[in-house]
Amino acid sequence: MLILAGLGLYDEYDMPLKVLKFAKKVDKIYAEFYTSLLTGTTIEKIENILGKKIEVLDRKKVEYEGYKIVEEAKDKDIMFLTAGDPMVATTHVDLAIEAKKRGVKLIIINSSSIYSAVGITGLQLYKFGKTTSIVFPEENYFPKTPYYVIKENLERELHTLCLLDIKAEENRFMTANEGLKILLELENKIRENVISEDKKVVVLARAGSLEPKIVYGKIKDLINYDFGKPLHCIIIPGKLHFMEEEALKYLALSI
Amino acid sequence: MLILAGLGLYDEYDMPLKVLKFAKKVDKIYAEFYTSLLTGTTIEKIENILGKKIEVLDRKKVEYEGYKIVEEAKDKDIMFLTAGDPMVATTHVDLAIEAKKRGVKLIIINSSSIYSAVGITGLQLYKFGKTTSIVFPEENYFPKTPYYVIKENLERELHTLCLLDIKAEENRFMTANEGLKILLELENKIRENVISEDKKVVVLARAGSLEPKIVYGKIKDLINYDFGKPLHCIIIPGKLHFMEEEALKYLALSI
């Protein structure tokens, strides 16, 4: 049996009880923390809660040798832990498909995810359009996708959740400041009047923690603001309902 | 202190450990199950896990007298439980705002939600557009919103999550069958070629449970299919990536 289980958003207490319940019974626990990770805890603390050792796998082990985990799950109970909800990253979907292909029983344990946790800003979830990711630019690689996703959502008055790049192996997590700079650079390149320094956006830092930071303000005022430790994300609001205006007024720090 | 906490999707083991941890310490626990509910458990089972009684509040108590809960949280530690992620329903956002207005410390505990759990279908979350709700039609009330939301998402090749109405007080939960019938009726009324009997859709039943049902097929083949107990939701896929086609092939039952 293969159990794909989510640990939730922030620390070792965000996992559902179901994860703990299954962890007690399984033969082996793997985890990966390169697609996302829990910045409010350590692997040791998670192991302490689970009462079992975790073997953390790197990208290569999961993406090229994932079938080995699935093979192992043919006659053992294997748990595979991830941050957030387990079926958000393509990599985990691949493992699920592999399990089904090989006739391995599959259980998925859902958990909290940034996709719904953005609700803590007071913005209404059903008013979010397509989500986008802002990635670290590289030489000859500066994707324009986020710009066009934001543009299309704004045209329909919808909010855009911008997830920020994680390079866990290098201990690099894109800050909201870097993300905002990239959005302004994209405006400079493309010039279709989507992003401006005066555009008001929401930054959410450490969603899932007991003290997440929610800041609402113009890009020019947020771009040098210190949002503290990762993970961060940016929300480009579409048309705000007056209830959402009210929510931001009380739930976010306005600067 | 007011703690807005999510119980997750399906049963009493879906709550994060953090909910249990706080429940042990609080003075009082309220809950509401009219915006959504956990169909895989009972209030007694949740109480057993928490080791405390829960006072379940009806819509009136929450929407018109919610300020009383917030007032009580001024000098007591009050936990307010909901199904799913706590900040998805407007009602809970209102409570959060009320707490901030009255200077009451607010803690939000995120949990699994249908918004990310739809990932178990193998459809990619970032390819979902705006979400919509299909409600029980009433005399002179047959909202066309879902039709237009689906139309706009399809024009952008995006998937649409259709949440189905819950009238918990009357023990009525819209089935996917009823939802699909309503979509066909909307096509009959509006006639902009968005929905047809041959349109392939995904139905997801009992997300969050150990054995959720995921069925992929034409509306005409699904409309009389028995998806079992609630809750159900419908996903109208946009353009499928070949990886998503592959995922549906293995993770869903194709009929």
Short mmCIF file of C-alpha atoms in Angstrom, two decimals:
data_model
loop_
_atom_site.label_atom_id
_atom_site.label_comp_id
_atom_site.label_asym_id
_atom_site.label_seq_id
_atom_site.Cartn_x
_atom_site.Cartn_y
_atom_site.Cartn_z
CA MET A 1 0.00 0.00 0.00
CA LEU A 2 1.22 3.50 -0.85
CA ILE A 3 -0.02 6.34 1.33
CA LEU A 4 0.56 9.81 -0.10
CA ALA A 5 0.10 12.12 2.83
CA GLY A 6 0.21 15.87 3.30
CA LEU A 7 1.82 17.48 6.33
CA GLY A 8 0.04 20.78 5.90
CA LEU A 9 1.54 24.21 5.74
CA TYR A 10 3.86 25.25 8.51
CA ASP A 11 4.91 23.05 11.42
CA GLU A 12 4.72 19.52 12.80
CA TYR A 13 1.28 20.13 14.30
CA ASP A 14 -0.34 20.86 10.94
CA MET A 15 -0.61 17.24 9.88
CA PRO A 16 -4.05 15.63 10.11
CA LEU A 17 -4.54 13.02 12.84
CA LYS A 18 -4.95 10.51 10.02
CA VAL A 19 -1.31 10.92 9.07
CA LEU A 20 -0.22 10.10 12.60
CA LYS A 21 -2.62 7.14 12.73
CA PHE A 22 -1.23 5.61 9.54
CA ALA A 23 2.37 6.45 10.36
CA LYS A 24 2.17 4.23 13.44
CA LYS A 25 1.28 1.26 11.26
CA VAL A 26 3.40 1.62 8.13
CA ASP A 27 6.66 -0.20 7.43
CA LYS A 28 8.54 2.80 6.10
CA ILE A 29 8.18 6.56 5.77
CA TYR A 30 9.67 8.59 2.96
CA ALA A 31 9.37 12.34 2.46
CA GLU A 32 10.41 14.96 -0.02
CA PHE A 33 10.83 18.64 0.75
CA TYR A 34 12.04 20.05 -2.55
CA THR A 35 8.64 20.85 -4.10
CA SER A 36 7.69 22.63 -0.90
CA LEU A 37 8.60 22.49 2.76
CA LEU A 38 7.50 23.30 6.30
CA THR A 39 9.51 26.30 7.45
CA GLY A 40 8.21 26.16 11.03
CA THR A 41 9.71 22.82 12.00
CA THR A 42 12.49 20.31 11.44
CA ILE A 43 12.59 16.73 10.24
CA GLU A 44 13.58 15.65 13.75
CA LYS A 45 10.45 17.24 15.22
CA ILE A 46 8.26 15.54 12.64
CA GLU A 47 9.98 12.22 13.39
CA ASN A 48 9.38 12.74 17.10
CA ILE A 49 5.67 13.22 16.55
CA LEU A 50 5.42 10.23 14.22
CA GLY A 51 7.60 8.05 16.43
CA LYS A 52 9.44 6.80 13.35
CA LYS A 53 12.43 7.71 11.22
CA ILE A 54 11.81 9.45 7.91
CA GLU A 55 13.98 8.92 4.86
CA VAL A 56 14.10 12.22 3.01
CA LEU A 57 14.49 11.79 -0.75
CA ASP A 58 16.00 14.34 -3.13
CA ARG A 59 14.51 15.35 -6.47
CA LYS A 60 16.44 12.71 -8.40
CA LYS A 61 15.29 9.89 -6.14
CA VAL A 62 11.67 10.90 -6.51
CA GLU A 63 11.49 11.94 -10.14
CA TYR A 64 13.69 9.27 -11.70
CA GLU A 65 13.46 6.47 -9.19
CA GLY A 66 9.94 6.99 -7.88
CA TYR A 67 8.95 3.63 -9.33
CA LYS A 68 11.21 1.98 -6.73
CA ILE A 69 9.06 3.42 -3.93
CA VAL A 70 5.96 2.13 -5.68
CA GLU A 71 7.55 -1.30 -6.17
CA GLU A 72 8.41 -1.40 -2.48
CA ALA A 73 4.77 -0.58 -1.71
CA LYS A 74 3.69 -3.80 -3.44
CA ASP A 75 4.27 -5.86 -0.34
CA LYS A 76 4.96 -3.23 2.32
CA ASP A 77 2.97 -0.29 3.66
CA ILE A 78 4.86 2.78 2.53
CA MET A 79 4.04 6.34 3.50
CA PHE A 80 5.26 9.23 1.38
CA LEU A 81 5.07 12.62 3.08
CA THR A 82 4.99 16.03 1.44
CA ALA A 83 4.41 19.58 2.58
CA GLY A 84 0.92 20.98 1.94
CA ASP A 85 -1.70 18.91 0.17
CA PRO A 86 -0.12 15.86 -1.47
CA MET A 87 -1.69 16.00 -4.92
CA VAL A 88 -0.74 19.57 -5.82
CA ALA A 89 2.70 18.83 -7.26
CA THR A 90 2.86 16.92 -10.56
CA THR A 91 5.56 14.70 -9.07
CA HIS A 92 3.14 13.27 -6.54
CA VAL A 93 0.44 12.76 -9.15
CA ASP A 94 3.05 10.74 -11.08
CA LEU A 95 3.61 8.52 -8.03
CA ALA A 96 -0.14 8.01 -7.70
CA ILE A 97 -0.42 7.03 -11.37
CA GLU A 98 2.55 4.70 -11.02
CA ALA A 99 0.87 3.00 -8.06
CA LYS A 100 -2.35 2.46 -10.01
CA LYS A 101 -0.41 1.17 -13.03
CA ARG A 102 1.39 -1.38 -10.90
CA GLY A 103 -1.73 -2.47 -9.01
CA VAL A 104 -0.59 -1.00 -5.70
CA LYS A 105 -3.33 0.11 -3.31
CA LEU A 106 -3.25 3.89 -3.00
CA ILE A 107 -4.44 6.08 -0.15
CA ILE A 108 -4.26 9.85 -0.26
CA ILE A 109 -4.43 11.94 2.88
CA ASN A 110 -5.31 15.55 2.12
CA SER A 111 -4.02 18.41 4.17
CA SER A 112 -4.01 22.19 4.36
CA SER A 113 -2.69 23.95 1.30
CA ILE A 114 -1.86 27.49 0.27
CA TYR A 115 -4.65 27.19 -2.34
CA SER A 116 -7.29 27.47 0.38
CA ALA A 117 -5.19 29.07 3.13
CA VAL A 118 -5.13 32.35 1.16
CA GLY A 119 -8.64 32.70 2.58
CA ILE A 120 -7.02 34.10 5.75
CA THR A 121 -6.51 37.38 3.87
CA GLY A 122 -10.29 37.80 3.77
CA LEU A 123 -10.31 37.60 -0.03
CA GLN A 124 -13.03 35.26 -1.26
CA LEU A 125 -11.70 31.99 -2.65
CA TYR A 126 -14.31 31.71 -5.40
CA LYS A 127 -13.08 35.00 -6.81
CA PHE A 128 -9.59 33.65 -7.53
CA GLY A 129 -8.79 32.90 -11.15
CA LYS A 130 -5.95 30.78 -12.48
CA THR A 131 -2.94 30.49 -10.17
CA THR A 132 0.57 31.30 -11.34
CA SER A 133 4.15 30.79 -10.19
CA ILE A 134 6.94 33.33 -10.28
CA VAL A 135 10.27 31.58 -10.78
CA PHE A 136 13.85 32.71 -10.27
CA PRO A 137 14.95 34.17 -13.61
CA GLU A 138 18.00 32.65 -15.20
CA GLU A 139 20.15 33.63 -18.14
CA ASN A 140 17.88 33.48 -21.19
CA TYR A 141 15.00 32.35 -19.00
CA PHE A 142 12.55 34.97 -17.84
CA PRO A 143 9.06 33.48 -18.16
CA LYS A 144 6.28 35.91 -19.01
CA THR A 145 3.48 33.57 -17.93
CA PRO A 146 2.72 35.26 -14.57
CA TYR A 147 2.18 38.58 -16.33
CA TYR A 148 -0.37 37.18 -18.77
CA VAL A 149 -2.14 35.13 -16.11
CA ILE A 150 -2.53 38.26 -13.96
CA LYS A 151 -3.68 40.23 -17.00
CA GLU A 152 -6.37 37.71 -17.91
CA ASN A 153 -7.57 37.42 -14.32
CA LEU A 154 -7.75 41.21 -13.94
CA GLU A 155 -9.76 41.46 -17.15
CA ARG A 156 -12.30 39.20 -15.46
CA GLU A 157 -11.94 41.07 -12.12
CA LEU A 158 -10.46 37.96 -10.48
CA HIS A 159 -7.71 37.66 -7.90
CA THR A 160 -4.41 35.97 -8.77
CA LEU A 161 -2.44 33.84 -6.36
CA CYS A 162 1.25 34.06 -7.26
CA LEU A 163 3.26 31.23 -5.76
CA LEU A 164 6.95 32.01 -5.36
CA ASP A 165 9.82 29.78 -6.43
CA ILE A 166 11.46 27.39 -4.00
CA LYS A 167 14.94 26.00 -4.56
CA ALA A 168 15.09 24.02 -1.36
CA GLU A 169 18.34 22.23 -2.32
CA GLU A 170 20.05 25.63 -2.45
CA ASN A 171 18.10 26.96 0.54
CA ARG A 172 16.66 29.68 -1.69
CA PHE A 173 13.07 30.81 -1.26
CA MET A 174 11.84 33.69 -3.34
CA THR A 175 10.75 36.55 -1.14
CA ALA A 176 7.68 38.62 -1.94
CA ASN A 177 10.11 41.51 -2.54
CA GLU A 178 11.89 39.58 -5.26
CA GLY A 179 8.55 38.49 -6.72
CA LEU A 180 7.29 42.07 -6.87
CA LYS A 181 10.52 43.20 -8.55
CA ILE A 182 10.08 40.52 -11.19
CA LEU A 183 6.50 41.64 -11.83
CA LEU A 184 7.67 45.23 -12.35
CA GLU A 185 10.42 44.02 -14.68
CA LEU A 186 7.82 42.08 -16.66
CA GLU A 187 5.76 45.26 -16.99
CA ASN A 188 8.87 47.06 -18.26
CA LYS A 189 9.42 44.38 -20.88
CA ILE A 190 5.84 43.81 -22.02
CA ARG A 191 4.16 47.18 -21.32
CA GLU A 192 0.50 46.24 -21.43
CA ASN A 193 -0.32 48.23 -18.26
CA VAL A 194 -0.99 45.30 -15.98
CA ILE A 195 1.42 46.03 -13.13
CA SER A 196 2.50 49.41 -11.81
CA GLU A 197 4.25 50.70 -8.71
CA ASP A 198 0.92 52.07 -7.54
CA LYS A 199 -0.92 48.76 -7.92
CA LYS A 200 -2.17 47.55 -4.53
CA VAL A 201 -1.37 43.93 -3.75
CA VAL A 202 -1.47 41.56 -0.79
CA VAL A 203 1.57 39.73 0.55
CA LEU A 204 1.02 36.69 2.74
CA ALA A 205 3.96 35.30 4.70
CA ARG A 206 4.07 32.07 6.70
CA ALA A 207 0.53 30.94 5.95
CA GLY A 208 -0.52 28.20 8.35
CA SER A 209 1.54 29.54 11.24
CA LEU A 210 -0.09 31.01 14.33
CA GLU A 211 1.09 34.47 13.32
CA PRO A 212 1.01 34.78 9.56
CA LYS A 213 1.83 38.19 8.16
CA ILE A 214 -0.72 39.72 5.82
CA VAL A 215 0.22 43.08 4.32
CA TYR A 216 -1.83 45.14 1.87
CA GLY A 217 -0.40 48.11 0.02
CA LYS A 218 1.07 49.57 -3.14
CA ILE A 219 3.89 47.64 -4.75
CA LYS A 220 6.25 50.60 -4.29
CA ASP A 221 5.61 50.54 -0.55
CA LEU A 222 5.86 46.76 -0.19
CA ILE A 223 8.89 46.18 -2.37
CA ASN A 224 11.36 46.97 0.40
CA TYR A 225 9.23 45.85 3.33
CA ASP A 226 10.58 43.06 5.55
CA PHE A 227 8.01 40.26 5.57
CA GLY A 228 10.19 38.00 7.69
CA LYS A 229 10.97 34.36 7.14
CA PRO A 230 9.65 32.32 4.18
CA LEU A 231 7.42 31.08 2.67
CA HIS A 232 5.84 34.12 1.04
CA CYS A 233 3.21 34.50 -1.65
CA ILE A 234 1.70 37.45 -3.47
CA ILE A 235 -1.94 38.02 -4.31
CA ILE A 236 -2.91 40.47 -7.03
CA PRO A 237 -6.48 41.39 -6.15
CA GLY A 238 -9.08 41.76 -8.85
CA LYS A 239 -12.13 43.89 -8.20
CA LEU A 240 -12.71 43.97 -4.46
CA HIS A 241 -16.17 43.45 -3.06
CA PHE A 242 -16.83 45.89 -0.21
CA MET A 243 -16.79 42.93 2.19
CA GLU A 244 -13.30 42.10 0.97
CA GLU A 245 -12.22 45.73 1.41
CA GLU A 246 -13.52 45.54 4.95
CA ALA A 247 -11.76 42.20 5.54
CA LEU A 248 -8.42 43.53 4.29
CA LYS A 249 -8.83 46.59 6.49
CA TYR A 250 -9.05 44.43 9.61
CA LEU A 251 -7.17 41.25 8.74
CA ALA A 252 -4.23 42.78 6.89
CA LEU A 253 -1.71 45.39 7.87
CA SER A 254 -2.29 48.27 5.47
CA ILE A 255 0.80 50.24 4.53
CA MET B 1 -8.79 34.54 22.27
CA LEU B 2 -10.85 33.28 19.33
CA ILE B 3 -9.53 30.23 17.48
CA LEU B 4 -11.16 29.60 14.11
CA ALA B 5 -10.25 26.03 13.29
CA GLY B 6 -10.89 23.73 10.36
CA LEU B 7 -11.73 20.06 10.84
CA GLY B 8 -10.82 19.10 7.30
CA LEU B 9 -12.91 17.22 4.81
CA TYR B 10 -14.40 13.95 5.86
CA ASP B 11 -14.05 12.40 9.30
CA GLU B 12 -12.78 13.04 12.82
CA TYR B 13 -9.22 12.11 11.87
CA ASP B 14 -8.90 14.87 9.29
CA MET B 15 -8.31 17.65 11.81
CA PRO B 16 -4.74 18.90 12.18
CA LEU B 17 -2.94 17.99 15.42
CA LYS B 18 -2.98 21.72 16.18
CA VAL B 19 -6.75 21.64 16.56
CA LEU B 20 -6.49 18.87 19.14
CA LYS B 21 -3.67 20.68 20.93
CA PHE B 22 -5.68 23.89 21.27
CA ALA B 23 -8.94 22.11 22.05
CA LYS B 24 -7.36 20.66 25.19
CA LYS B 25 -6.67 24.16 26.49
CA VAL B 26 -9.70 26.24 25.50
CA ASP B 27 -12.62 27.13 27.76
CA LYS B 28 -15.34 26.39 25.24
CA ILE B 29 -15.81 24.85 21.82
CA TYR B 30 -18.47 25.93 19.34
CA ALA B 31 -19.03 24.53 15.87
CA GLU B 32 -21.27 25.10 12.90
CA PHE B 33 -22.11 22.52 10.27
CA TYR B 34 -24.53 24.37 8.02
CA THR B 35 -22.01 25.92 5.59
CA SER B 36 -20.43 22.47 5.18
CA LEU B 37 -20.10 19.30 7.18
CA LEU B 38 -18.12 16.10 7.69
CA THR B 39 -20.18 13.26 6.29
CA GLY B 40 -17.81 10.55 7.55
CA THR B 41 -18.28 11.14 11.27
CA THR B 42 -20.59 12.36 14.03
CA ILE B 43 -20.39 15.16 16.56
CA GLU B 44 -20.00 12.55 19.30
CA LYS B 45 -16.93 11.08 17.60
CA ILE B 46 -15.38 14.52 17.23
CA GLU B 47 -16.13 15.24 20.90
CA ASN B 48 -14.51 11.96 21.89
CA ILE B 49 -11.32 12.88 20.08
CA LEU B 50 -11.26 16.39 21.51
CA GLY B 51 -12.19 15.20 24.99
CA LYS B 52 -14.65 18.10 25.29
CA LYS B 53 -18.27 18.87 24.54
CA ILE B 54 -19.05 20.92 21.43
CA GLU B 55 -21.93 23.36 21.25
CA VAL B 56 -23.24 23.25 17.70
CA LEU B 57 -24.71 26.55 16.55
CA ASP B 58 -27.33 27.00 13.85
CA ARG B 59 -27.18 29.59 11.09
CA LYS B 60 -29.09 32.21 13.07
CA LYS B 61 -26.79 31.91 16.08
CA VAL B 62 -23.73 32.40 13.91
CA GLU B 63 -24.89 34.97 11.41
CA TYR B 64 -26.94 37.23 13.68
CA GLU B 65 -25.40 36.56 17.06
CA GLY B 66 -21.82 35.82 16.08
CA TYR B 67 -20.73 38.93 17.96
CA LYS B 68 -21.71 37.15 21.20
CA ILE B 69 -19.10 34.46 20.53
CA VAL B 70 -16.54 37.16 19.88
CA GLU B 71 -17.52 39.00 23.05
CA GLU B 72 -17.14 35.77 25.01
CA ALA B 73 -13.67 35.39 23.51
CA LYS B 74 -12.59 38.66 25.14
CA ASP B 75 -11.77 36.98 28.41
CA LYS B 76 -12.08 33.29 27.56
CA ASP B 77 -10.35 31.04 25.04
CA ILE B 78 -13.04 30.09 22.55
CA MET B 79 -12.62 27.65 19.69
CA PHE B 80 -14.96 27.76 16.72
CA LEU B 81 -14.89 24.64 14.54
CA THR B 82 -15.96 24.33 10.94
CA ALA B 83 -15.71 21.69 8.24
CA GLY B 84 -12.95 22.18 5.69
CA ASP B 85 -10.66 25.19 5.84
CA PRO B 86 -12.08 27.81 8.20
CA MET B 87 -11.74 30.95 6.09
CA VAL B 88 -13.55 29.75 2.98
CA ALA B 89 -17.09 30.70 4.07
CA THR B 90 -17.91 34.41 4.30
CA THR B 91 -19.55 33.77 7.67
CA HIS B 92 -16.24 32.79 9.21
CA VAL B 93 -14.46 35.75 7.65
CA ASP B 94 -17.11 37.91 9.35
CA LEU B 95 -16.27 36.36 12.71
CA ALA B 96 -12.57 37.02 12.11
CA ILE B 97 -13.29 40.67 11.26
CA GLU B 98 -15.51 41.01 14.32
CA ALA B 99 -12.69 39.66 16.50
CA LYS B 100 -10.22 42.18 15.10
CA LYS B 101 -12.73 45.03 15.49
CA ARG B 102 -13.26 44.17 19.13
CA GLY B 103 -9.57 43.73 19.89
CA VAL B 104 -9.85 39.97 20.46
CA LYS B 105 -6.76 37.90 19.70
CA LEU B 106 -7.43 35.73 16.65
CA ILE B 107 -5.84 32.44 15.67
CA ILE B 108 -6.74 30.60 12.49
CA ILE B 109 -5.98 26.92 12.04
CA ASN B 110 -6.07 25.91 8.39
CA SER B 111 -7.15 22.50 7.27
CA SER B 112 -7.80 20.44 4.17
CA SER B 113 -10.33 21.90 1.76
CA ILE B 114 -12.08 20.83 -1.42
CA TYR B 115 -10.25 23.70 -3.16
CA SER B 116 -7.00 21.75 -3.05
CA ALA B 117 -8.37 18.23 -2.54
CA VAL B 118 -9.65 18.24 -6.15
CA GLY B 119 -6.00 17.50 -6.93
CA ILE B 120 -6.77 13.83 -6.22
CA THR B 121 -8.44 13.68 -9.64
CA GLY B 122 -5.03 14.23 -11.24
CA LEU B 123 -6.17 17.54 -12.72
CA GLN B 124 -3.59 20.27 -12.16
CA LEU B 125 -4.67 22.85 -9.58
CA TYR B 126 -3.05 25.79 -11.34
CA LYS B 127 -5.26 25.10 -14.34
CA PHE B 128 -8.47 25.75 -12.43
CA GLY B 129 -10.22 29.04 -13.11
CA LYS B 130 -12.88 30.70 -11.01
CA THR B 131 -14.92 28.34 -8.81
CA THR B 132 -18.70 28.28 -8.90
CA SER B 133 -21.58 26.89 -6.85
CA ILE B 134 -24.68 25.17 -8.16
CA VAL B 135 -27.59 25.85 -5.84
CA PHE B 136 -30.98 24.19 -5.44
CA PRO B 137 -33.33 26.07 -7.78
CA GLU B 138 -36.39 27.60 -6.21
CA GLU B 139 -39.49 29.20 -7.66
CA ASN B 140 -38.30 32.27 -9.56
CA TYR B 141 -34.72 31.52 -8.57
CA PHE B 142 -32.57 29.67 -11.05
CA PRO B 143 -29.14 31.34 -11.04
CA LYS B 144 -27.28 31.35 -14.33
CA THR B 145 -23.89 32.14 -12.78
CA PRO B 146 -22.44 28.59 -12.98
CA TYR B 147 -23.11 28.51 -16.72
CA TYR B 148 -21.25 31.73 -17.39
CA VAL B 149 -18.38 30.86 -15.06
CA ILE B 150 -17.91 27.55 -16.89
CA LYS B 151 -18.16 29.33 -20.23
CA GLU B 152 -15.47 31.86 -19.35
CA ASN B 153 -13.18 29.20 -17.92
CA LEU B 154 -13.59 27.00 -21.01
CA GLU B 155 -12.77 29.95 -23.27
CA ARG B 156 -9.49 30.14 -21.40
CA GLU B 157 -9.09 26.32 -21.43
CA LEU B 158 -9.38 26.23 -17.63
CA HIS B 159 -11.09 23.68 -15.38
CA THR B 160 -14.12 24.67 -13.30
CA LEU B 161 -14.79 23.34 -9.83
CA CYS B 162 -18.56 23.31 -9.25
CA LEU B 163 -19.44 23.09 -5.58
CA LEU B 164 -22.89 21.68 -4.90
CA ASP B 165 -25.49 23.17 -2.58
CA ILE B 166 -25.81 22.01 1.01
CA LYS B 167 -28.95 22.54 3.04
CA ALA B 168 -27.73 20.80 6.14
CA GLU B 169 -30.70 21.91 8.26
CA GLU B 170 -32.98 20.00 5.88
CA ASN B 171 -30.48 17.16 5.45
CA ARG B 172 -30.34 17.94 1.71
CA PHE B 173 -27.07 17.68 -0.17
CA MET B 174 -27.12 18.23 -3.89
CA THR B 175 -25.93 15.11 -5.70
CA ALA B 176 -23.72 15.31 -8.76
CA ASN B 177 -26.71 13.92 -10.69
CA GLU B 178 -28.87 16.88 -9.68
CA GLY B 179 -26.01 19.27 -10.45
CA LEU B 180 -25.54 17.82 -13.93
CA LYS B 181 -29.28 18.07 -14.61
CA ILE B 182 -29.21 21.72 -13.63
CA LEU B 183 -26.28 22.36 -15.98
CA LEU B 184 -28.20 20.77 -18.87
CA GLU B 185 -31.26 22.84 -18.00
CA LEU B 186 -29.11 25.97 -18.04
CA GLU B 187 -27.89 25.03 -21.52
CA ASN B 188 -31.50 24.62 -22.61
CA LYS B 189 -32.35 28.08 -21.31
CA ILE B 190 -29.25 29.99 -22.44
CA ARG B 191 -28.10 28.03 -25.51
CA GLU B 192 -24.55 29.25 -25.92
CA ASN B 193 -23.14 25.75 -26.49
CA VAL B 194 -21.28 25.40 -23.23
CA ILE B 195 -22.77 22.18 -21.85
CA SER B 196 -23.98 19.18 -23.79
CA GLU B 197 -24.87 15.59 -22.98
CA ASP B 198 -21.66 14.52 -24.67
CA LYS B 199 -19.44 16.85 -22.63
CA LYS B 200 -17.00 14.83 -20.53
CA VAL B 201 -16.84 15.85 -16.88
CA VAL B 202 -15.38 14.57 -13.62
CA VAL B 203 -17.43 13.79 -10.54
CA LEU B 204 -15.68 13.58 -7.19
CA ALA B 205 -17.55 12.09 -4.24
CA ARG B 206 -16.42 12.00 -0.61
CA ALA B 207 -13.14 13.85 -1.10
CA GLY B 208 -10.91 13.40 1.92
CA SER B 209 -12.15 9.91 2.68
CA LEU B 210 -9.95 6.85 2.28
CA GLU B 211 -12.01 5.76 -0.70
CA PRO B 212 -13.16 8.79 -2.61
CA LYS B 213 -15.00 8.11 -5.84
CA ILE B 214 -13.65 9.78 -8.97
CA VAL B 215 -15.62 9.18 -12.15
CA TYR B 216 -14.86 10.58 -15.60
CA GLY B 217 -17.32 10.39 -18.46
CA LYS B 218 -19.95 12.04 -20.59
CA ILE B 219 -22.74 13.85 -18.78
CA LYS B 220 -25.32 11.52 -20.34
CA ASP B 221 -23.53 8.52 -18.87
CA LEU B 222 -22.97 10.08 -15.44
CA ILE B 223 -26.35 11.65 -14.95
CA ASN B 224 -27.95 8.46 -13.63
CA TYR B 225 -24.81 6.96 -12.09
CA ASP B 226 -24.87 6.23 -8.35
CA PHE B 227 -21.95 8.11 -6.78
CA GLY B 228 -22.90 7.04 -3.27
CA LYS B 229 -23.13 9.20 -0.19
CA PRO B 230 -22.45 12.95 -0.17
CA LEU B 231 -20.62 15.26 -0.48
CA HIS B 232 -20.23 15.42 -4.25
CA CYS B 233 -18.70 18.00 -6.55
CA ILE B 234 -18.40 18.32 -10.32
CA ILE B 235 -15.39 19.41 -12.30
CA ILE B 236 -15.80 20.64 -15.86
CA PRO B 237 -12.37 20.09 -17.38
CA GLY B 238 -10.88 22.68 -19.69
CA LYS B 239 -8.23 21.62 -22.16
CA LEU B 240 -6.52 18.53 -20.78
CA HIS B 241 -2.75 18.25 -20.82
CA PHE B 242 -1.71 14.73 -21.87
CA MET B 243 -0.43 14.20 -18.32
CA GLU B 244 -3.91 15.00 -17.05
CA GLU B 245 -5.46 12.60 -19.57
CA GLU B 246 -3.09 9.94 -18.27
CA ALA B 247 -3.92 10.80 -14.66
CA LEU B 248 -7.67 10.58 -15.26
CA LYS B 249 -7.16 7.25 -17.02
CA TYR B 250 -5.56 5.74 -13.92
CA LEU B 251 -7.02 7.73 -11.01
CA ALA B 252 -10.62 7.98 -12.18
CA LEU B 253 -13.14 5.37 -13.16
CA SER B 254 -13.88 6.06 -16.83
CA ILE B 255 -17.42 5.29 -17.92
#
